[in-house]
Amino acid sequence: MFEKVLIANRGEIALRIHRACREMGIHTVAVHSTADADAMHVRLADESVCIGPPPSKDSYLNIPALLTAAAITGADAIHPGIGFLSENARFAEMVEEHGFTFIGPTPEHIRMMGDKVTAKETVAKLGVPTVPGSAGGVPNVEEAIKIAEKIGYPVLIKAAAGGGGKGMKVATDSKNIREMYSLARGESRAAFGNDEVYMEKYLAHPRHIEVQLLGDTHGAALHFGERDCSIQRSHQKVVEEALSPGLNATEREKVCNLAASVIKKLGYRGVGTIEFLYENGQFYFIEMNTRLQIEHTITEMIIGIDLVREQIRVAAGLPVSYEQSAITFTGHAIECRINAENPQTFAPSPGRVRSFHPPGGLGVRVDSALYDGYKVPPHYDSLIAKLIVHGANRNECLLRLRRCLEEFVIDGIETTLPLHRRIVADPDFINGHYDIRWLESFLGKK
């Protein structure tokens, strides 16, 4: 097992990884920009290294600085966390080349699944259904028009190297496909340095279902059930549930076994998530995330297993601690992502936290790096806390979640807590009647 792990990230996920390491007897190294000098993960880590000024490109994306920090502190391994370099195949390669262990999948698997076109082609060959669309990248608008006429409007034009909704445009008819194609390529080029796009049929009312997976170097390929991530705004997840209220037991077994078979055939190592759109009883692959997910927390709540601990064990060459038959699902869990944003306009709201009072009680977990007096910097993602609630069933979970949202206090900055209070009181959400377009409609209500 590792003696010292460098955590190449910040915020609540850095703190989450630190906690798993300390419970395993592993020393931690925190890296930070000058803006994060007083961050909680920096305060709690055994050692810390400043790796640059506030801009991400000069700090958390600065590969030479990260490798230097690992070298001077004598780290054995590097955990990339979520975002930043967590799905950067070149970073994973350089980590290994410099004698450290990358706590994640192989560079080959990161590269394979990081390109959405290659990922789609790969899983299709393994028998996984995909959304009807282009066989690969769409090189020009004339080809885009031909494909759209074949599969039918509306169509979704997506960045091949994309994620988070960037480089994604909907063309509703032949009149606006040229504009949407051009916009998608331009956004993709600006966000990812790659303007390749592909096309899919635009599904009207699908649910977003993802399956939590874990593979090791000893041939294990496990699933830990699915999560429903359909409550989204601008393709960004807002609320997640485990298990999905939209699937029955037969559908659950079908999609989870299908996803596990993919990583088994690929010989995948580490945690990962395969994501699907689900509509009218059909599942369609959309992407694979070759990293830990923000919402891994709700899966942990219903299975009682520390996924970060398992991720670290697998990276150290140890086998997964469990057999598939031992994985059972108990109760229901929901996560609300709390952002430092205006709850109506969603404008960022950095600043000093005057008061932070998280809820507590049975079945309640809050993952956050906030504390009284902490200054939320303006340079990074606006996620500041995750409220995770577990109950014996979905109804108990909803009642507990509503109580927790009433108790949660974050003063000094604007947050999306008021939005979450509205969502959990809505009859459609209470009854589980929602899809990936539900929140946009909900936000449009008077």
GROMACS .gro file of C-alpha atoms in nm:
model
  446
    1MET     CA    1   0.000   0.000   0.000
    2PHE     CA    2   0.107   0.360  -0.058
    3GLU     CA    3   0.273   0.555   0.222
    4LYS     CA    4   0.205   0.902   0.083
    5VAL     CA    5  -0.046   1.030  -0.176
    6LEU     CA    6  -0.041   1.371  -0.343
    7ILE     CA    7  -0.393   1.501  -0.405
    8ALA     CA    8  -0.389   1.696  -0.731
    9ASN     CA    9  -0.714   1.882  -0.673
   10ARG     CA   10  -0.895   2.125  -0.444
   11GLY     CA   11  -1.218   2.186  -0.257
   12GLU     CA   12  -1.453   1.922  -0.122
   13ILE     CA   13  -1.316   1.642  -0.338
   14ALA     CA   14  -0.961   1.700  -0.214
   15LEU     CA   15  -1.094   1.681   0.140
   16ARG     CA   16  -1.286   1.363   0.054
   17ILE     CA   17  -0.971   1.195  -0.077
   18HIS     CA   18  -0.769   1.312   0.224
   19ARG     CA   19  -1.020   1.151   0.459
   20ALA     CA   20  -1.006   0.817   0.277
   21CYS     CA   21  -0.628   0.821   0.282
   22ARG     CA   22  -0.602   0.903   0.652
   23GLU     CA   23  -0.844   0.622   0.739
   24MET     CA   24  -0.612   0.388   0.547
   25GLY     CA   25  -0.305   0.515   0.733
   26ILE     CA   26  -0.174   0.698   0.425
   27HIS     CA   27  -0.008   1.038   0.459
   28THR     CA   28  -0.133   1.314   0.229
   29VAL     CA   29   0.016   1.603   0.037
   30ALA     CA   30  -0.213   1.892  -0.054
   31VAL     CA   31  -0.131   2.118  -0.346
   32HIS     CA   32  -0.283   2.462  -0.372
   33SER     CA   33  -0.282   2.788  -0.561
   34THR     CA   34  -0.215   3.110  -0.376
   35ALA     CA   35  -0.593   3.166  -0.367
   36ASP     CA   36  -0.639   2.840  -0.176
   37ALA     CA   37  -0.369   2.886   0.086
   38ASP     CA   38  -0.631   2.880   0.364
   39ALA     CA   39  -0.841   2.597   0.217
   40MET     CA   40  -0.956   2.317   0.446
   41HIS     CA   41  -0.775   2.040   0.257
   42VAL     CA   42  -0.452   2.238   0.293
   43ARG     CA   43  -0.507   2.280   0.667
   44LEU     CA   44  -0.570   1.910   0.726
   45ALA     CA   45  -0.311   1.748   0.499
   46ASP     CA   46   0.019   1.626   0.642
   47GLU     CA   47   0.209   1.845   0.397
   48SER     CA   48   0.118   2.115   0.148
   49VAL     CA   49   0.287   2.272  -0.154
   50CYS     CA   50   0.193   2.593  -0.333
   51ILE     CA   51   0.195   2.523  -0.707
   52GLY     CA   52   0.117   2.863  -0.855
   53PRO     CA   53  -0.110   3.165  -0.883
   54PRO     CA   54  -0.493   3.144  -0.892
   55PRO     CA   55  -0.557   3.070  -1.263
   56SER     CA   56  -0.603   2.694  -1.308
   57LYS     CA   57  -0.365   2.682  -1.602
   58ASP     CA   58  -0.088   2.811  -1.377
   59SER     CA   59  -0.164   2.586  -1.080
   60TYR     CA   60  -0.403   2.289  -1.084
   61LEU     CA   61  -0.340   2.228  -1.455
   62ASN     CA   62   0.035   2.289  -1.425
   63ILE     CA   63   0.173   1.939  -1.478
   64PRO     CA   64   0.542   2.022  -1.414
   65ALA     CA   65   0.449   2.189  -1.084
   66LEU     CA   66   0.242   1.890  -0.974
   67LEU     CA   67   0.514   1.640  -1.058
   68THR     CA   68   0.773   1.855  -0.884
   69ALA     CA   69   0.555   1.874  -0.573
   70ALA     CA   70   0.523   1.495  -0.572
   71ALA     CA   71   0.899   1.454  -0.609
   72ILE     CA   72   1.004   1.695  -0.336
   73THR     CA   73   0.755   1.549  -0.085
   74GLY     CA   74   0.838   1.187  -0.165
   75ALA     CA   75   0.486   1.088  -0.268
   76ASP     CA   76   0.425   0.735  -0.396
   77ALA     CA   77   0.109   0.811  -0.590
   78ILE     CA   78  -0.101   1.096  -0.728
   79HIS     CA   79  -0.480   1.110  -0.703
   80PRO     CA   80  -0.623   1.345  -0.968
   81GLY     CA   81  -0.963   1.386  -0.803
   82ILE     CA   82  -1.245   1.517  -1.025
   83GLY     CA   83  -1.211   1.767  -1.309
   84PHE     CA   84  -0.881   1.940  -1.386
   85LEU     CA   85  -0.641   1.663  -1.500
   86SER     CA   86  -0.845   1.362  -1.387
   87GLU     CA   87  -0.923   1.255  -1.745
   88ASN     CA   88  -0.602   1.377  -1.908
   89ALA     CA   89  -0.427   1.077  -2.061
   90ARG     CA   90  -0.098   1.262  -2.106
   91PHE     CA   91  -0.094   1.354  -1.737
   92ALA     CA   92  -0.153   0.991  -1.642
   93GLU     CA   93   0.135   0.888  -1.868
   94MET     CA   94   0.370   1.148  -1.722
   95VAL     CA   95   0.282   1.047  -1.367
   96GLU     CA   96   0.383   0.688  -1.442
   97GLU     CA   97   0.690   0.793  -1.642
   98HIS     CA   98   0.818   0.987  -1.341
   99GLY     CA   99   0.789   0.687  -1.111
  100PHE     CA  100   0.458   0.763  -0.937
  101THR     CA  101   0.137   0.560  -0.944
  102PHE     CA  102  -0.162   0.725  -1.108
  103ILE     CA  103  -0.473   0.652  -0.901
  104GLY     CA  104  -0.702   0.598  -1.195
  105PRO     CA  105  -0.734   0.393  -1.513
  106THR     CA  106  -0.463   0.339  -1.772
  107PRO     CA  107  -0.379   0.624  -2.011
  108GLU     CA  108  -0.507   0.405  -2.295
  109HIS     CA  109  -0.853   0.375  -2.141
  110ILE     CA  110  -0.865   0.745  -2.055
  111ARG     CA  111  -0.776   0.831  -2.414
  112MET     CA  112  -1.021   0.578  -2.559
  113MET     CA  113  -1.318   0.704  -2.360
  114GLY     CA  114  -1.215   1.069  -2.355
  115ASP     CA  115  -1.291   1.100  -2.725
  116LYS     CA  116  -1.667   1.063  -2.748
  117VAL     CA  117  -1.657   0.934  -3.107
  118THR     CA  118  -1.401   0.664  -3.024
  119ALA     CA  119  -1.593   0.573  -2.708
  120LYS     CA  120  -1.916   0.532  -2.901
  121GLU     CA  121  -1.748   0.317  -3.165
  122THR     CA  122  -1.580   0.104  -2.897
  123VAL     CA  123  -1.893   0.021  -2.699
  124ALA     CA  124  -2.099  -0.036  -3.013
  125LYS     CA  125  -1.854  -0.312  -3.108
  126LEU     CA  126  -1.915  -0.462  -2.761
  127GLY     CA  127  -2.290  -0.479  -2.824
  128VAL     CA  128  -2.399  -0.168  -2.636
  129PRO     CA  129  -2.685   0.032  -2.795
  130THR     CA  130  -2.600   0.389  -2.892
  131VAL     CA  131  -2.817   0.682  -2.990
  132PRO     CA  132  -2.877   0.682  -3.369
  133GLY     CA  133  -2.641   0.926  -3.534
  134SER     CA  134  -2.315   0.969  -3.719
  135ALA     CA  135  -2.072   0.677  -3.733
  136GLY     CA  136  -1.791   0.912  -3.632
  137GLY     CA  137  -1.695   1.276  -3.658
  138VAL     CA  138  -1.891   1.500  -3.897
  139PRO     CA  139  -1.629   1.682  -4.108
  140ASN     CA  140  -1.849   1.950  -4.267
  141VAL     CA  141  -2.197   2.096  -4.261
  142GLU     CA  142  -2.300   1.927  -4.587
  143GLU     CA  143  -2.236   1.588  -4.427
  144ALA     CA  144  -2.425   1.705  -4.118
  145ILE     CA  145  -2.729   1.788  -4.330
  146LYS     CA  146  -2.722   1.444  -4.496
  147ILE     CA  147  -2.708   1.264  -4.161
  148ALA     CA  148  -2.982   1.482  -4.013
  149GLU     CA  149  -3.213   1.406  -4.304
  150LYS     CA  150  -3.144   1.035  -4.257
  151ILE     CA  151  -3.209   1.011  -3.880
  152GLY     CA  152  -3.464   1.293  -3.866
  153TYR     CA  153  -3.481   1.626  -3.688
  154PRO     CA  154  -3.422   1.744  -3.420
  155VAL     CA  155  -3.056   1.646  -3.392
  156LEU     CA  156  -2.788   1.706  -3.130
  157ILE     CA  157  -2.446   1.824  -3.246
  158LYS     CA  158  -2.183   1.743  -2.983
  159ALA     CA  159  -1.811   1.805  -2.928
  160ALA     CA  160  -1.610   1.484  -2.972
  161ALA     CA  161  -1.375   1.592  -2.693
  162GLY     CA  162  -1.650   1.753  -2.489
  163GLY     CA  163  -1.826   1.737  -2.158
  164GLY     CA  164  -2.032   1.955  -1.925
  165GLY     CA  165  -2.258   2.072  -2.207
  166LYS     CA  166  -1.987   2.267  -2.388
  167GLY     CA  167  -1.984   2.233  -2.766
  168MET     CA  168  -2.339   2.096  -2.766
  169LYS     CA  169  -2.614   2.241  -2.987
  170VAL     CA  170  -2.960   2.133  -3.098
  171ALA     CA  171  -3.064   2.178  -3.462
  172THR     CA  172  -3.442   2.169  -3.491
  173ASP     CA  173  -3.471   2.178  -3.870
  174SER     CA  174  -3.284   2.235  -4.195
  175LYS     CA  175  -3.308   2.612  -4.145
  176ASN     CA  176  -3.078   2.632  -3.843
  177ILE     CA  177  -2.848   2.331  -3.877
  178ARG     CA  178  -2.575   2.536  -4.046
  179GLU     CA  179  -2.572   2.786  -3.760
  180MET     CA  180  -2.581   2.519  -3.488
  181TYR     CA  181  -2.304   2.318  -3.655
  182SER     CA  182  -2.080   2.624  -3.674
  183LEU     CA  183  -2.153   2.724  -3.312
  184ALA     CA  184  -2.084   2.373  -3.182
  185ARG     CA  185  -1.748   2.357  -3.360
  186GLY     CA  186  -1.651   2.703  -3.238
  187GLU     CA  187  -1.739   2.624  -2.876
  188SER     CA  188  -1.558   2.293  -2.896
  189ARG     CA  189  -1.245   2.457  -3.034
  190ALA     CA  190  -1.247   2.722  -2.760
  191ALA     CA  191  -1.317   2.479  -2.474
  192PHE     CA  192  -1.114   2.175  -2.573
  193GLY     CA  193  -0.872   2.281  -2.846
  194ASN     CA  194  -1.047   2.032  -3.077
  195ASP     CA  195  -1.332   2.129  -3.309
  196GLU     CA  196  -1.439   1.778  -3.412
  197VAL     CA  197  -1.811   1.719  -3.360
  198TYR     CA  198  -2.048   1.428  -3.405
  199MET     CA  199  -2.425   1.403  -3.431
  200GLU     CA  200  -2.701   1.214  -3.254
  201LYS     CA  201  -3.076   1.193  -3.270
  202TYR     CA  202  -3.224   1.435  -3.016
  203LEU     CA  203  -3.437   1.234  -2.773
  204ALA     CA  204  -3.747   1.415  -2.650
  205HIS     CA  205  -3.783   1.310  -2.285
  206PRO     CA  206  -3.505   1.074  -2.173
  207ARG     CA  207  -3.375   1.011  -1.824
  208HIS     CA  208  -3.001   1.031  -1.758
  209ILE     CA  209  -2.895   0.702  -1.600
  210GLU     CA  210  -2.537   0.619  -1.501
  211VAL     CA  211  -2.389   0.299  -1.363
  212GLN     CA  212  -2.108   0.301  -1.103
  213LEU     CA  213  -1.832   0.056  -1.194
  214LEU     CA  214  -1.505  -0.076  -1.053
  215GLY     CA  215  -1.245  -0.303  -1.211
  216ASP     CA  216  -0.909  -0.430  -1.091
  217THR     CA  217  -0.596  -0.589  -1.239
  218HIS     CA  218  -0.710  -0.933  -1.124
  219GLY     CA  219  -1.006  -0.957  -1.362
  220ALA     CA  220  -1.284  -0.822  -1.139
  221ALA     CA  221  -1.552  -0.606  -1.301
  222LEU     CA  222  -1.824  -0.496  -1.058
  223HIS     CA  223  -2.121  -0.264  -1.073
  224PHE     CA  224  -2.265  -0.080  -0.772
  225GLY     CA  225  -2.606   0.000  -0.913
  226GLU     CA  226  -2.726   0.303  -1.103
  227ARG     CA  227  -2.788   0.668  -1.032
  228ASP     CA  228  -3.050   0.896  -1.185
  229CYS     CA  229  -2.892   1.229  -1.280
  230SER     CA  230  -3.180   1.371  -1.483
  231ILE     CA  231  -3.226   1.691  -1.280
  232GLN     CA  232  -2.994   1.909  -1.487
  233ARG     CA  233  -2.951   2.269  -1.590
  234SER     CA  234  -2.752   2.347  -1.906
  235HIS     CA  235  -2.628   1.986  -1.903
  236GLN     CA  236  -2.492   2.032  -1.549
  237LYS     CA  237  -2.625   1.795  -1.283
  238VAL     CA  238  -2.812   1.957  -0.994
  239VAL     CA  239  -2.979   1.667  -0.805
  240GLU     CA  240  -2.898   1.294  -0.823
  241GLU     CA  241  -3.071   0.985  -0.683
  242ALA     CA  242  -2.970   0.626  -0.617
  243LEU     CA  243  -3.139   0.411  -0.715
  244SER     CA  244  -3.342   0.562  -1.000
  245PRO     CA  245  -3.715   0.605  -0.934
  246GLY     CA  246  -3.769   0.556  -1.308
  247LEU     CA  247  -3.641   0.197  -1.342
  248ASN     CA  248  -3.784  -0.134  -1.235
  249ALA     CA  249  -3.577  -0.429  -1.111
  250THR     CA  250  -3.556  -0.593  -1.454
  251GLU     CA  251  -3.435  -0.275  -1.625
  252ARG     CA  252  -3.188  -0.212  -1.344
  253GLU     CA  253  -3.034  -0.557  -1.374
  254LYS     CA  254  -3.018  -0.524  -1.752
  255VAL     CA  255  -2.834  -0.192  -1.767
  256CYS     CA  256  -2.601  -0.262  -1.475
  257ASN     CA  257  -2.491  -0.600  -1.610
  258LEU     CA  258  -2.445  -0.448  -1.954
  259ALA     CA  259  -2.217  -0.175  -1.817
  260ALA     CA  260  -2.016  -0.422  -1.609
  261SER     CA  261  -1.963  -0.640  -1.916
  262VAL     CA  262  -1.804  -0.344  -2.096
  263ILE     CA  263  -1.531  -0.288  -1.839
  264LYS     CA  264  -1.481  -0.664  -1.811
  265LYS     CA  265  -1.413  -0.691  -2.185
  266LEU     CA  266  -1.190  -0.382  -2.181
  267GLY     CA  267  -0.988  -0.499  -1.879
  268TYR     CA  268  -1.062  -0.164  -1.714
  269ARG     CA  269  -0.882  -0.069  -1.391
  270GLY     CA  270  -1.025   0.164  -1.128
  271VAL     CA  271  -1.358   0.339  -1.077
  272GLY     CA  272  -1.558   0.459  -1.372
  273THR     CA  273  -1.910   0.542  -1.479
  274ILE     CA  274  -2.095   0.453  -1.796
  275GLU     CA  275  -2.378   0.692  -1.875
  276PHE     CA  276  -2.696   0.623  -2.070
  277LEU     CA  277  -3.004   0.802  -2.193
  278TYR     CA  278  -3.316   0.601  -2.113
  279GLU     CA  279  -3.643   0.646  -2.300
  280ASN     CA  280  -3.938   0.417  -2.372
  281GLY     CA  281  -3.766   0.114  -2.220
  282GLN     CA  282  -3.446   0.158  -2.422
  283PHE     CA  283  -3.097   0.245  -2.299
  284TYR     CA  284  -2.854   0.436  -2.521
  285PHE     CA  285  -2.486   0.482  -2.434
  286ILE     CA  286  -2.370   0.845  -2.428
  287GLU     CA  287  -2.028   0.844  -2.258
  288MET     CA  288  -1.795   0.690  -2.003
  289ASN     CA  289  -1.627   0.891  -1.728
  290THR     CA  290  -1.290   0.739  -1.642
  291ARG     CA  291  -1.273   0.887  -1.294
  292LEU     CA  292  -1.453   0.932  -0.967
  293GLN     CA  293  -1.786   1.115  -0.999
  294ILE     CA  294  -1.907   1.399  -0.779
  295GLU     CA  295  -2.219   1.194  -0.704
  296HIS     CA  296  -2.033   0.879  -0.597
  297THR     CA  297  -2.156   0.972  -0.250
  298ILE     CA  298  -2.514   0.852  -0.297
  299THR     CA  299  -2.392   0.515  -0.420
  300GLU     CA  300  -2.176   0.485  -0.108
  301MET     CA  301  -2.482   0.557   0.107
  302ILE     CA  302  -2.687   0.269  -0.035
  303ILE     CA  303  -2.406   0.011  -0.054
  304GLY     CA  304  -2.207   0.099   0.260
  305ILE     CA  305  -1.873   0.085   0.074
  306ASP     CA  306  -1.603   0.354   0.053
  307LEU     CA  307  -1.545   0.384  -0.323
  308VAL     CA  308  -1.240   0.608  -0.285
  309ARG     CA  309  -1.079   0.350  -0.059
  310GLU     CA  310  -1.145   0.081  -0.319
  311GLN     CA  311  -1.007   0.310  -0.590
  312ILE     CA  312  -0.682   0.352  -0.397
  313ARG     CA  313  -0.655  -0.020  -0.323
  314VAL     CA  314  -0.698  -0.113  -0.688
  315ALA     CA  315  -0.436   0.144  -0.796
  316ALA     CA  316  -0.194  -0.020  -0.550
  317GLY     CA  317  -0.246  -0.352  -0.729
  318LEU     CA  318  -0.477  -0.510  -0.472
  319PRO     CA  319  -0.796  -0.691  -0.571
  320VAL     CA  320  -1.141  -0.542  -0.514
  321SER     CA  321  -1.254  -0.621  -0.160
  322TYR     CA  322  -1.596  -0.755  -0.262
  323GLU     CA  323  -1.766  -1.006  -0.490
  324GLN     CA  324  -2.059  -0.890  -0.702
  325SER     CA  325  -2.293  -1.117  -0.504
  326ALA     CA  326  -2.201  -0.930  -0.184
  327ILE     CA  327  -2.313  -0.591  -0.321
  328THR     CA  328  -2.660  -0.511  -0.190
  329PHE     CA  329  -2.865  -0.192  -0.207
  330THR     CA  330  -3.019  -0.061   0.113
  331GLY     CA  331  -3.268   0.223   0.113
  332HIS     CA  332  -3.255   0.534  -0.103
  333ALA     CA  333  -3.018   0.831  -0.128
  334ILE     CA  334  -3.039   1.177  -0.285
  335GLU     CA  335  -2.767   1.438  -0.336
  336CYS     CA  336  -2.817   1.813  -0.382
  337ARG     CA  337  -2.528   2.010  -0.527
  338ILE     CA  338  -2.501   2.347  -0.352
  339ASN     CA  339  -2.333   2.613  -0.565
  340ALA     CA  340  -2.211   2.963  -0.482
  341GLU     CA  341  -2.454   3.117  -0.730
  342ASN     CA  342  -2.758   3.339  -0.738
  343PRO     CA  343  -3.049   3.091  -0.720
  344GLN     CA  344  -3.242   3.270  -0.995
  345THR     CA  345  -2.984   3.410  -1.239
  346PHE     CA  346  -2.710   3.155  -1.155
  347ALA     CA  347  -2.448   3.429  -1.161
  348PRO     CA  348  -2.140   3.326  -0.957
  349SER     CA  349  -2.132   3.454  -0.599
  350PRO     CA  350  -1.780   3.431  -0.456
  351GLY     CA  351  -1.698   3.598  -0.127
  352ARG     CA  352  -1.653   3.545   0.245
  353VAL     CA  353  -1.869   3.293   0.431
  354ARG     CA  354  -1.989   3.462   0.748
  355SER     CA  355  -2.170   3.159   0.886
  356PHE     CA  356  -2.171   2.791   0.788
  357HIS     CA  357  -2.412   2.557   0.966
  358PRO     CA  358  -2.463   2.221   0.791
  359PRO     CA  359  -2.754   1.994   0.886
  360GLY     CA  360  -2.698   1.669   1.072
  361GLY     CA  361  -2.875   1.367   1.211
  362LEU     CA  362  -2.926   1.007   1.110
  363GLY     CA  363  -2.862   0.937   0.743
  364VAL     CA  364  -2.720   1.283   0.670
  365ARG     CA  365  -2.383   1.359   0.511
  366VAL     CA  366  -2.242   1.695   0.400
  367ASP     CA  367  -1.928   1.699   0.187
  368SER     CA  368  -1.790   2.052   0.191
  369ALA     CA  369  -1.466   2.237   0.248
  370LEU     CA  370  -1.642   2.549   0.379
  371TYR     CA  371  -1.596   2.694   0.726
  372ASP     CA  372  -1.686   3.018   0.904
  373GLY     CA  373  -1.474   3.297   0.760
  374TYR     CA  374  -1.362   3.105   0.451
  375LYS     CA  375  -1.340   3.316   0.137
  376VAL     CA  376  -1.480   3.140  -0.170
  377PRO     CA  377  -1.245   3.234  -0.456
  378PRO     CA  378  -1.385   3.348  -0.793
  379HIS     CA  379  -1.142   3.143  -1.002
  380TYR     CA  380  -1.291   2.793  -0.989
  381ASP     CA  381  -1.609   2.584  -1.015
  382SER     CA  382  -1.892   2.719  -0.802
  383LEU     CA  383  -1.971   2.389  -0.623
  384ILE     CA  384  -1.922   2.452  -0.251
  385ALA     CA  385  -2.115   2.173  -0.078
  386LYS     CA  386  -2.297   1.847  -0.138
  387LEU     CA  387  -2.591   1.751   0.081
  388ILE     CA  388  -2.638   1.374   0.077
  389VAL     CA  389  -2.935   1.217   0.253
  390HIS     CA  390  -3.022   0.849   0.302
  391GLY     CA  391  -3.349   0.691   0.408
  392ALA     CA  392  -3.499   0.346   0.444
  393ASN     CA  393  -3.707   0.423   0.133
  394ARG     CA  394  -3.752   0.713  -0.106
  395ASN     CA  395  -4.035   0.872   0.092
  396GLU     CA  396  -3.832   0.878   0.413
  397CYS     CA  397  -3.536   1.011   0.218
  398LEU     CA  398  -3.745   1.297   0.073
  399LEU     CA  399  -3.882   1.396   0.413
  400ARG     CA  400  -3.532   1.394   0.562
  401LEU     CA  401  -3.396   1.593   0.268
  402ARG     CA  402  -3.661   1.860   0.308
  403ARG     CA  403  -3.579   1.891   0.679
  404CYS     CA  404  -3.205   1.918   0.606
  405LEU     CA  405  -3.254   2.190   0.345
  406GLU     CA  406  -3.452   2.388   0.602
  407GLU     CA  407  -3.163   2.360   0.851
  408PHE     CA  408  -2.877   2.433   0.610
  409VAL     CA  409  -2.729   2.782   0.662
  410ILE     CA  410  -2.462   2.947   0.446
  411ASP     CA  411  -2.446   3.322   0.505
  412GLY     CA  412  -2.229   3.586   0.338
  413ILE     CA  413  -2.268   3.462  -0.018
  414GLU     CA  414  -2.560   3.366  -0.238
  415THR     CA  415  -2.619   2.994  -0.288
  416THR     CA  416  -2.859   2.763  -0.470
  417LEU     CA  417  -3.013   2.638  -0.144
  418PRO     CA  418  -3.343   2.822  -0.219
  419LEU     CA  419  -3.363   2.644  -0.555
  420HIS     CA  420  -3.324   2.305  -0.392
  421ARG     CA  421  -3.596   2.387  -0.141
  422ARG     CA  422  -3.829   2.462  -0.433
  423ILE     CA  423  -3.735   2.144  -0.621
  424VAL     CA  424  -3.798   1.904  -0.333
  425ALA     CA  425  -4.143   2.058  -0.271
  426ASP     CA  426  -4.257   2.010  -0.631
  427PRO     CA  427  -4.510   1.726  -0.686
  428ASP     CA  428  -4.336   1.604  -1.003
  429PHE     CA  429  -4.007   1.560  -0.818
  430ILE     CA  430  -4.177   1.402  -0.518
  431ASN     CA  431  -4.341   1.148  -0.748
  432GLY     CA  432  -4.024   1.089  -0.951
  433HIS     CA  433  -4.187   1.219  -1.269
  434TYR     CA  434  -3.900   1.401  -1.436
  435ASP     CA  435  -3.652   1.374  -1.722
  436ILE     CA  436  -3.345   1.568  -1.835
  437ARG     CA  437  -3.557   1.860  -1.958
  438TRP     CA  438  -3.774   1.885  -1.647
  439LEU     CA  439  -3.563   2.139  -1.458
  440GLU     CA  440  -3.548   2.384  -1.748
  441SER     CA  441  -3.928   2.376  -1.762
  442PHE     CA  442  -3.949   2.407  -1.384
  443LEU     CA  443  -3.726   2.714  -1.387
  444GLY     CA  444  -3.950   2.873  -1.650
  445LYS     CA  445  -4.254   2.858  -1.423
  446LYS     CA  446  -4.376   3.182  -1.270
   0.00000   0.00000   0.00000
